[in-house]
Coordinates of C-alpha atoms in Angstrom, one line a residue:
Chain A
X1 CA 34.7 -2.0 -21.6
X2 CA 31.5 -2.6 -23.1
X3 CA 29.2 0.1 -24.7
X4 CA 29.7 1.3 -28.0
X5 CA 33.1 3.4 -28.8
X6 CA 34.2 6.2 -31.3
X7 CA 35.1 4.7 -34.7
X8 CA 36.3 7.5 -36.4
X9 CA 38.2 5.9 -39.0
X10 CA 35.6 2.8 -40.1
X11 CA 34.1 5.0 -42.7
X12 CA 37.4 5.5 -44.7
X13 CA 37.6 1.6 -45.4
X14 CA 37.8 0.4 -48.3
X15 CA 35.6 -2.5 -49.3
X16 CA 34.2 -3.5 -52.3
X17 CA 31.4 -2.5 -54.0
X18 CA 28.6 -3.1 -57.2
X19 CA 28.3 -6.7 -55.9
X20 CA 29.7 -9.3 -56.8
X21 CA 30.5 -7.9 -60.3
X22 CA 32.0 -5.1 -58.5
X23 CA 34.0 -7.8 -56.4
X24 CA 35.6 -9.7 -59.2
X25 CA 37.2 -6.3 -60.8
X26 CA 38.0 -4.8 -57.5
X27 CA 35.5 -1.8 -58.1
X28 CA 35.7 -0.3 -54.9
X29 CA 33.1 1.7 -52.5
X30 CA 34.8 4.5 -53.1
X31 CA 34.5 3.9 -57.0
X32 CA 30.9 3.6 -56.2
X33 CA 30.7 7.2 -55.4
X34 CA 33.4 8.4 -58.2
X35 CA 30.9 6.5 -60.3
X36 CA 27.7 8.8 -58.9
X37 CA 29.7 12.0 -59.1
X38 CA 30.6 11.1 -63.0
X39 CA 27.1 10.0 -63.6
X40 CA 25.4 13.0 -61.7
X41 CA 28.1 15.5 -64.2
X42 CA 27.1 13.9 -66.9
X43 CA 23.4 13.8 -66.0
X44 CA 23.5 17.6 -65.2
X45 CA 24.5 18.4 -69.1
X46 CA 22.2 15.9 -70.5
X47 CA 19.2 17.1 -68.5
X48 CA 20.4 20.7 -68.8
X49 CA 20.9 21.0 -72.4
X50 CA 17.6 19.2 -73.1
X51 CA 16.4 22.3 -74.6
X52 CA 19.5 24.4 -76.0
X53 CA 16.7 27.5 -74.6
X54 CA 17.8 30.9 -75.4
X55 CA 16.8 32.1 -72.0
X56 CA 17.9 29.3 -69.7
X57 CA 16.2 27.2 -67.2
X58 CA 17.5 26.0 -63.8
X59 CA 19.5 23.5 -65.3
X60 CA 20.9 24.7 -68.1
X61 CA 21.8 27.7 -65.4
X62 CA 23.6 25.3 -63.3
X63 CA 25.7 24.0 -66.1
X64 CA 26.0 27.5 -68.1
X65 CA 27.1 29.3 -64.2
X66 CA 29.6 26.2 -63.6
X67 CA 31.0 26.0 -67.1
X68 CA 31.7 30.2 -67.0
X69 CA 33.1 29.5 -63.7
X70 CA 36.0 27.4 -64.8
X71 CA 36.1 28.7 -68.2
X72 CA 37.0 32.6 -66.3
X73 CA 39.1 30.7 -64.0
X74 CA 41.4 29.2 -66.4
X75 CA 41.8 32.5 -69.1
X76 CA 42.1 34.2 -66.0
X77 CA 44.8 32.1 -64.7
X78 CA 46.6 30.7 -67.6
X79 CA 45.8 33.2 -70.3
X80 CA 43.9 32.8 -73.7
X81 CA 46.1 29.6 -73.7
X82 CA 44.0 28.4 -71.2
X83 CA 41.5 27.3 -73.0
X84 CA 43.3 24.4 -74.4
X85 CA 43.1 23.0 -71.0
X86 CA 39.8 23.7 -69.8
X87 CA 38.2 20.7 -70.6
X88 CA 40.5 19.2 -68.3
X89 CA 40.2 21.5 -65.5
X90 CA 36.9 20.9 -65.5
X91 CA 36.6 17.6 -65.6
X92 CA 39.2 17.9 -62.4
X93 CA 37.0 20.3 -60.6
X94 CA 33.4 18.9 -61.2
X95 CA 34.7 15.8 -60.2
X96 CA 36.1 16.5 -57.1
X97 CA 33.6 19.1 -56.3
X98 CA 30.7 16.4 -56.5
X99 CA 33.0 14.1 -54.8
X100 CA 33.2 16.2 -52.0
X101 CA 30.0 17.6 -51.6
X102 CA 28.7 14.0 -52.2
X103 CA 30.7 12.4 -49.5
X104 CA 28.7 14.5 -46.8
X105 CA 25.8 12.7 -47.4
X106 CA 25.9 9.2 -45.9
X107 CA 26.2 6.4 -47.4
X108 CA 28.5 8.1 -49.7
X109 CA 31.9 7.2 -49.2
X110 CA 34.5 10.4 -49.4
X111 CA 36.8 9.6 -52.0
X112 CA 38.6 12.8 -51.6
X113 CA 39.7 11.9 -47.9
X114 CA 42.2 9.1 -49.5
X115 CA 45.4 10.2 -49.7
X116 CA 45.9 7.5 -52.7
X117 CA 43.4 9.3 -54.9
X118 CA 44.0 13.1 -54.3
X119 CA 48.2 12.3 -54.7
X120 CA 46.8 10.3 -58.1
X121 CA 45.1 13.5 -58.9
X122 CA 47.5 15.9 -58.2
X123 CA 50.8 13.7 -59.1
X124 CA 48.6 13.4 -62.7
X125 CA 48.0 18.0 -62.8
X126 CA 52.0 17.7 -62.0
X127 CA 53.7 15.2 -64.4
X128 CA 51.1 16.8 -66.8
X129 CA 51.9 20.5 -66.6
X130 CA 55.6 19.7 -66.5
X131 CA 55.3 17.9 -69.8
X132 CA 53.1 20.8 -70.7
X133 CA 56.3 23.2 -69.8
X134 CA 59.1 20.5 -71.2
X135 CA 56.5 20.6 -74.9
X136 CA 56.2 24.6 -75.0
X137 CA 59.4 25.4 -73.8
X138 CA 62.0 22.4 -74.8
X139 CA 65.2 22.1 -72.7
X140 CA 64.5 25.7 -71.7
X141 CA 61.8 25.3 -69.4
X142 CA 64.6 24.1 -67.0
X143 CA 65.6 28.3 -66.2
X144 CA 62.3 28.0 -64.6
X145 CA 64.4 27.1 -61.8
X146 CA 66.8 29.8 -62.1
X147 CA 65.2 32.7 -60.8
X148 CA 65.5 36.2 -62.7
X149 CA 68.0 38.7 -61.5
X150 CA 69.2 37.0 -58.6
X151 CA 73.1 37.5 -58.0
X152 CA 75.0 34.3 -59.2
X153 CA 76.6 33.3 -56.2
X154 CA 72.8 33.2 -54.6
X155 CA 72.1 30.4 -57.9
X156 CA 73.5 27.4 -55.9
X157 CA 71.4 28.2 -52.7
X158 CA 68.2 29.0 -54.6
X159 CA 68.0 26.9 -57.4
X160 CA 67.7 23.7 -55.2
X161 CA 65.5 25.7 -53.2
X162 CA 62.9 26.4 -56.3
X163 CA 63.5 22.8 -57.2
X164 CA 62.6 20.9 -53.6
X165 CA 59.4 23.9 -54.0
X166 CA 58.8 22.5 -57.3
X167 CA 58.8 19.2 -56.3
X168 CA 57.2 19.6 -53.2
X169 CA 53.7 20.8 -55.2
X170 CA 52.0 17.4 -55.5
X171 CA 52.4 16.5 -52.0
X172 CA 50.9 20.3 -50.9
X173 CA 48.0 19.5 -53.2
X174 CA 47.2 16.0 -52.2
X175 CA 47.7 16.4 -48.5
X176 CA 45.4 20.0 -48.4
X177 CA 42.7 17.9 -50.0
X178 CA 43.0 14.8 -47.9
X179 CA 43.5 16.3 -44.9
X180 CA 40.8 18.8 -44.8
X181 CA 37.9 16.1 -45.8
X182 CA 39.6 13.7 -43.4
X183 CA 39.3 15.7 -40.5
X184 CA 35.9 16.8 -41.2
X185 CA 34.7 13.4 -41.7
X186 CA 36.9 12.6 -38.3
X187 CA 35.4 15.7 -36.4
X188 CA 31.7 14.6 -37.6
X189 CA 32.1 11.0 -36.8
X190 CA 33.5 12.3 -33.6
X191 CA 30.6 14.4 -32.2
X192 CA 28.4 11.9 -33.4
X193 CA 30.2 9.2 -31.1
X194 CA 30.0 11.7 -28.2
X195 CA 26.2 11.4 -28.5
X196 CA 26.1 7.5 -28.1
X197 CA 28.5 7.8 -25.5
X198 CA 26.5 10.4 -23.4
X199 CA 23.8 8.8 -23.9
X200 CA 25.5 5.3 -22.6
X201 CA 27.0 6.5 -19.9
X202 CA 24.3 8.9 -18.1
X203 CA 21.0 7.8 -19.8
X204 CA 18.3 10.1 -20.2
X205 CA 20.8 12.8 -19.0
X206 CA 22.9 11.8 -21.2
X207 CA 20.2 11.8 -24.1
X208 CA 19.7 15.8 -23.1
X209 CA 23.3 16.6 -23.2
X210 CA 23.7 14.9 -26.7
X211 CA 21.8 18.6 -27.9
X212 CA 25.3 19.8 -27.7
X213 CA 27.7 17.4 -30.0
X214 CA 24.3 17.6 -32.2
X215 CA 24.5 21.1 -32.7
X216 CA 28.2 21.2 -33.2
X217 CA 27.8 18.8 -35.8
X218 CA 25.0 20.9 -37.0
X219 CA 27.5 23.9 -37.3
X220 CA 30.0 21.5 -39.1
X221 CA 27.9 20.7 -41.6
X222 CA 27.9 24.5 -42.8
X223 CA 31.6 24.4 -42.4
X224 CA 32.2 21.3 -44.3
X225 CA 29.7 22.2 -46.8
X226 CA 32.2 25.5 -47.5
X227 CA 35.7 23.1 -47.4
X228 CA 33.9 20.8 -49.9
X229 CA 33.4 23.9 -52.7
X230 CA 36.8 25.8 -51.2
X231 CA 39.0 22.8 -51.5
X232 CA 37.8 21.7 -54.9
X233 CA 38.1 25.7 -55.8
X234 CA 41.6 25.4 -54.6
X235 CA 42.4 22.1 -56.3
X236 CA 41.5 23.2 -59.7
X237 CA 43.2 26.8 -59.1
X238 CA 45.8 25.2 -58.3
X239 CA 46.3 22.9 -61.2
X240 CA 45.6 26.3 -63.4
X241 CA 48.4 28.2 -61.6
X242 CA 51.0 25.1 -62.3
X243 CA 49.7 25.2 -66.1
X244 CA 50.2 28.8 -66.1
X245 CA 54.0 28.1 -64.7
X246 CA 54.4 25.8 -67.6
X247 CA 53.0 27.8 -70.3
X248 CA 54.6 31.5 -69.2
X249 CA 57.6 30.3 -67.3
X250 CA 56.7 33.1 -64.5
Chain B
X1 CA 34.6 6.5 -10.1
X2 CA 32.8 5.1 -13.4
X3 CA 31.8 8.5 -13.8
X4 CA 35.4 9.8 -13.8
X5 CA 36.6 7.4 -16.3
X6 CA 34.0 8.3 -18.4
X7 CA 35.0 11.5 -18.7
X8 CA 38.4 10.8 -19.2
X9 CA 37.3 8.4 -22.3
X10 CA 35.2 11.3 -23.5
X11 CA 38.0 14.2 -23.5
X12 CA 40.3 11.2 -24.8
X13 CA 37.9 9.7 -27.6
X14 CA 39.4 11.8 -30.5
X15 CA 43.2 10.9 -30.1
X16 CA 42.2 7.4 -28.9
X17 CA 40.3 6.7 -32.4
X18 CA 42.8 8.1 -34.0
X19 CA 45.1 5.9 -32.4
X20 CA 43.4 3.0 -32.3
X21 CA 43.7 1.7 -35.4
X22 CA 46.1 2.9 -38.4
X23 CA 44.0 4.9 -41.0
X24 CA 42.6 2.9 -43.6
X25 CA 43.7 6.0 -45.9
X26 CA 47.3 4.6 -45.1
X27 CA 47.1 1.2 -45.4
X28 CA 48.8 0.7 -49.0
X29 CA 49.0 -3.0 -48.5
X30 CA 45.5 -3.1 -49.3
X31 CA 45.4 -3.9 -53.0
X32 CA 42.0 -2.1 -53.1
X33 CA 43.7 1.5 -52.4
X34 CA 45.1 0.5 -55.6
X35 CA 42.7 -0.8 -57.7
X36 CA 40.3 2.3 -56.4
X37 CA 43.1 4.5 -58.5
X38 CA 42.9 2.1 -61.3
X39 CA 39.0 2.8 -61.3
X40 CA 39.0 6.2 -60.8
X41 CA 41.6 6.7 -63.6
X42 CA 38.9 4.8 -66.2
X43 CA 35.7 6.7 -64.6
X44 CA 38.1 10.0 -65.0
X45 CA 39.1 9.4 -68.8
X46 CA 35.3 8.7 -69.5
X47 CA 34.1 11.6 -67.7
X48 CA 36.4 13.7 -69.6
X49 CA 35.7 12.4 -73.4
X50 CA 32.2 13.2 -72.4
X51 CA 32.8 16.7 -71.1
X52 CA 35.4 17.5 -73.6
X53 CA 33.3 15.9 -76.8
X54 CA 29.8 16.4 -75.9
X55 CA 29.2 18.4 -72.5
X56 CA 31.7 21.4 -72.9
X57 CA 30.9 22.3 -76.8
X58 CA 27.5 21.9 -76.3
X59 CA 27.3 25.0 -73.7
X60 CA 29.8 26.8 -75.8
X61 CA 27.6 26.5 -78.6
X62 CA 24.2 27.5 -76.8
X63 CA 26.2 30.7 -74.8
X64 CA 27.6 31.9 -78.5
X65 CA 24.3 31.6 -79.9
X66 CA 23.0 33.3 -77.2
X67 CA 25.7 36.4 -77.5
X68 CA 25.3 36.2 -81.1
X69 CA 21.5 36.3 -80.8
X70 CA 21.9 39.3 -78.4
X71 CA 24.6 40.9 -80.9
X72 CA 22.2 40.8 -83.2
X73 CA 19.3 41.8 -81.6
X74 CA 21.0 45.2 -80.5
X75 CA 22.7 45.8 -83.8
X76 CA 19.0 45.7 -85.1
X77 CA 17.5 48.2 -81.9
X78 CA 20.8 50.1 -82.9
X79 CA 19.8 50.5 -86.6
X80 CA 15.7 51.1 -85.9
X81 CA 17.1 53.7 -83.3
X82 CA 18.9 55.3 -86.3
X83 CA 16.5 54.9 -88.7
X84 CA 13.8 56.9 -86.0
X85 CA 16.2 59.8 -85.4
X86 CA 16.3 59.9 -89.1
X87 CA 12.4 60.1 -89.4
X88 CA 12.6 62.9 -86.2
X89 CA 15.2 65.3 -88.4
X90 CA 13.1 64.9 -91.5
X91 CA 9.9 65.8 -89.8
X92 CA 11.7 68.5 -88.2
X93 CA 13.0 69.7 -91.4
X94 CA 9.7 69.4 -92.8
X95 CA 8.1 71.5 -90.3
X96 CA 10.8 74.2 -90.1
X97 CA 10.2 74.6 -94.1
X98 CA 6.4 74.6 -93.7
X99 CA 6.8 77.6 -90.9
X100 CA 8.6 78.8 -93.0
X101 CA 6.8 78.8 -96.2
X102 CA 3.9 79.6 -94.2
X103 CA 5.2 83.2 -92.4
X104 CA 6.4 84.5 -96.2
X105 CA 2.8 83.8 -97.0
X106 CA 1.7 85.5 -94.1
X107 CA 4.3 88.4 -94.5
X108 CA 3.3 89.1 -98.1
X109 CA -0.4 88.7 -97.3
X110 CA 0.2 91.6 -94.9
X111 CA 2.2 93.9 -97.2
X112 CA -0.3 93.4 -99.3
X113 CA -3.4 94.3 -97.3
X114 CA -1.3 97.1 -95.7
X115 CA -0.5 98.4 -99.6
X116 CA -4.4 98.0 -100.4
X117 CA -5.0 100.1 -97.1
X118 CA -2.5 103.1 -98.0
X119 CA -4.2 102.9 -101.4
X120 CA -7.6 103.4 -100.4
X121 CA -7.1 105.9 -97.4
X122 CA -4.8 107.9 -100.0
X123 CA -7.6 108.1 -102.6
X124 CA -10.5 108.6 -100.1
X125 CA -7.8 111.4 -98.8
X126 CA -7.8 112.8 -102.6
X127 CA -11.3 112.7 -102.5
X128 CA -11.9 114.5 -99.2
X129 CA -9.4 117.2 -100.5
X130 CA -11.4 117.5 -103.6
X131 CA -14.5 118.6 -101.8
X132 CA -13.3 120.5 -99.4
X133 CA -11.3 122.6 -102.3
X134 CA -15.1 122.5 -103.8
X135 CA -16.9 123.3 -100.5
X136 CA -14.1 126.3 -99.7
X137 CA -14.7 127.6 -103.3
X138 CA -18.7 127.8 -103.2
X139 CA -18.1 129.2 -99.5
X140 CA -16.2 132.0 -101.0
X141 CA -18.1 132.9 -104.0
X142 CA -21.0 132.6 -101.5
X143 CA -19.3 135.2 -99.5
X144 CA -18.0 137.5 -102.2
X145 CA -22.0 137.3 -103.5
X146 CA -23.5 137.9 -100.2
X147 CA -20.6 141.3 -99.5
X148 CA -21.4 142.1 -103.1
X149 CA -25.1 142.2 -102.4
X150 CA -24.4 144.5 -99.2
X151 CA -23.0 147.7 -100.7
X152 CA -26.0 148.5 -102.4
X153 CA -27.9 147.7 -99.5
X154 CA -26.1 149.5 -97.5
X155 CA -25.7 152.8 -99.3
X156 CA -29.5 152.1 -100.2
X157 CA -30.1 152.4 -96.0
X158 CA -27.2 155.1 -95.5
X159 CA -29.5 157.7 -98.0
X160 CA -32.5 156.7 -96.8
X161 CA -31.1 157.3 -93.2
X162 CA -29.8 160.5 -94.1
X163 CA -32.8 161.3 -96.4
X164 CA -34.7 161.5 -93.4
X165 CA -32.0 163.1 -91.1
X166 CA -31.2 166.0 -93.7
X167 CA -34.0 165.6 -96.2
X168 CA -31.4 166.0 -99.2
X169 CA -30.0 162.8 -101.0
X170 CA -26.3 162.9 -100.7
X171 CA -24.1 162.5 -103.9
X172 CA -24.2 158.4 -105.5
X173 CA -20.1 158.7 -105.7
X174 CA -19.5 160.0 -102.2
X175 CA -21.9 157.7 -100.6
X176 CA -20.7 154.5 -102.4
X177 CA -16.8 155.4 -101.3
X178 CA -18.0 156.0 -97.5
X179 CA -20.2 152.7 -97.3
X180 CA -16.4 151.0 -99.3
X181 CA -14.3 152.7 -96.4
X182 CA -16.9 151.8 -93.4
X183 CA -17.1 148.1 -94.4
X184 CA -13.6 148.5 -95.0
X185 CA -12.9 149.1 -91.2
X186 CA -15.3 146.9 -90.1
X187 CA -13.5 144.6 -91.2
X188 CA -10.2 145.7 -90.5
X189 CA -11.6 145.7 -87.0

């Protein structure tokens, strides 16, 4: 059938990017935009804390009200021991938060819709904050896995039970990530295609119903605009309630 | 009938994209899924010696300045504040004394002015007294001279009275005790 189709999918392929530089080292498209988001982070502080003002501009604002953000988030979450890890929370949030909010605008690929980076990320908060429980707790931090005052002939149902839960952490984290930009993406590129497709098949009629997939992808927009900051929220609260698991045991 | 199959494609287009093809987000024989891990593990550890060496401590730095600025800022309204309701009690004090000082002055400028004012009535009171005892005395003598002065008169006008009535002088003696006893009831009555 001739006429153009729905691609929903082209826009999560991988190709390479930067060139032919870029092509020799494998630098992806999608490490085209991890690029931007890193650059635009780091931008944001240098151009924020030009000045170090007393009374704050709109930058500096921005980068005071994002780092008081995380910092609360992890005290809040871990404890005063938190603070040790902040630096890498927030490193883990900014960067996916600009990843996401970046990939709405096209041309930018969405990194975080590849299942390959967000199980990288959150395989990376898990192996981490394990170690972090194995280093502040020793052999101990295994009776994390033993649940307090639970009869012992419940132990042999329960403890597999917390393990499989423990283990099953990475994948949650990875797949809410992927998933949720993935269908976005999908759902966008969808309505989108509908518009072509109307406009293929009934022409100028066609063209005049298109004001409906256009205003659904109108709404979207607001909704994806909320999954991008919720799901990087989530991520990185997340990744402070497994280090708070590791540092308190409970 | 081109129509219909339209509409078909349309309510189908979702699952049929999906379908279509496998996701490119599953296709781990594609070395670049790697490598765009491999990449994004470099562009992640230089994001984060940035942040953690140079971003993050910068912000610290300025929002502790800033705290310690406003610390000391109100530690210094705090202290002015003290130092004013300091000033206020003195002034008060100050004041309360120099009512104070002022209604004994008043006080004793009274008791003095009312002392002076006894001590002049009491002495212009003396005074009065004095001459009215004088004035009484002269009245009396006045009066003792003047009912002095009468008798004669009197028995002077009774024998010339009876003089002509009678023609015979009565006796001095008898004369001067009956003029006495009539002036006498005279002014009994």
């Amino acid at each position: 059938m001739a006429g153009p189709t729905i691609d929903a999918l082209g826009q999560f392929s991988l190709t390479t990017g930067l060139g032919p530089l870029g092509r020799a080292g494998h630098f992806t498209n999608s490490n085209e935009t991890m690029l931007a988001s890193a650059v635009i982070i780091v931008g944001l502080f240098a151009l924020g804390l030009r000045r170090h003002a007393l009374v704050p501009g709109r930058l500096q604002s921005l980068v005071e009200i994002l780092y008081e953000f995380v910092r609360n988030m992890c005290v809040d979450t871990i404890g005063e021991e938190g603070l040790r890890f902040f630096p890498l929370v927030f490193t883990i949030f900014s960067f996916i938060l600009l990843g996401n909010l970046l990939g709405l605008f096209p041309y930018f690929f969405a990194f975080t819709s590849h299942i390959a980076v967000t199980l990288a990320l959150s395989l990376f908060v898990f192996i981490f904050s394990t170690g972090v429980g194995f280093y502040t707790h020793g052999f101990r931090f295994f009776k994390f896995f033993v649940p307090a005052g639970v009869p012992v002939w419940l132990l042999p149902l329960l403890v597999p039970i917390e393990i499989i839960s423990y283990l099953s952490r990475p994948v949650s984290l990875s797949v809410r990530l992927f998933a949720n930009m993935t269908a976005g993406h999908v759902m966008w590129e969808v309505f989108a295609g509908f518009m072509l497709l109307l406009t293929a098949s009934f022409g100028i009629y066609g063209a005049f119903a298109s004001v409906v997939p256009l205003g659904l992808n109108v709404a979207l927009a607001a909704l994806e605009l909320l999954v991008a900051g919720l799901q990087a929220y989530v991520f990185a609260i997340l990744t402070c309630l497994y280090l708070h698991d590791a540092v308190h045991m409970h | 009938m081109r129509r219909i199959s339209t509409a078909i494609l349309l309510a189908l287009a979702p699952s049929a994209a999906l379908a279509e093809g496998t996701m490119p987000q599953m296709d781990f024989a594609n070395p670049l899924t790697s490598y765009q891990v491999l990449w994004m593990a470099v562009i992640l550890v230089v994001l984060y010696l940035l942040l953690s060496r140079w971003g993050l401590p910068q912000v610290g730095k300025v929002l502790e300045n800033r705290s310690a600025v406003i610390a000391r800022d109100l530690a210094a309204a705090r202290a002015a504040k003290l130092e004013a309701d300091k000033a206020v009690a003195q002034l008060n004090a100050t004041i309360t004394q120099a009512r104070g000082t002022a209604q004994a002055e008043v006080a004793k400028a009274v008791a003095t002015a009312k002392a002076d004012a006894t001590a002049t009535a009491a002495a212009l009171a003396a005074k009065l007294d004095a001459k009215l005892a004088e004035s009484e005395a002269q009245i009396a003598a006045t009066k003792a001279a003047a009912l002095a002065a009468i008798k004669p008169v009197a028995a002077e006008a009774a024998s010339s009275i009876l003089l002509k009535l009678t023609g015979s002088l009565p006796a001095e003696d008898k004369l001067a005790t009956r003029v006495n006893d009539a002036l006498a009831a005279r002014k009994a009555a």
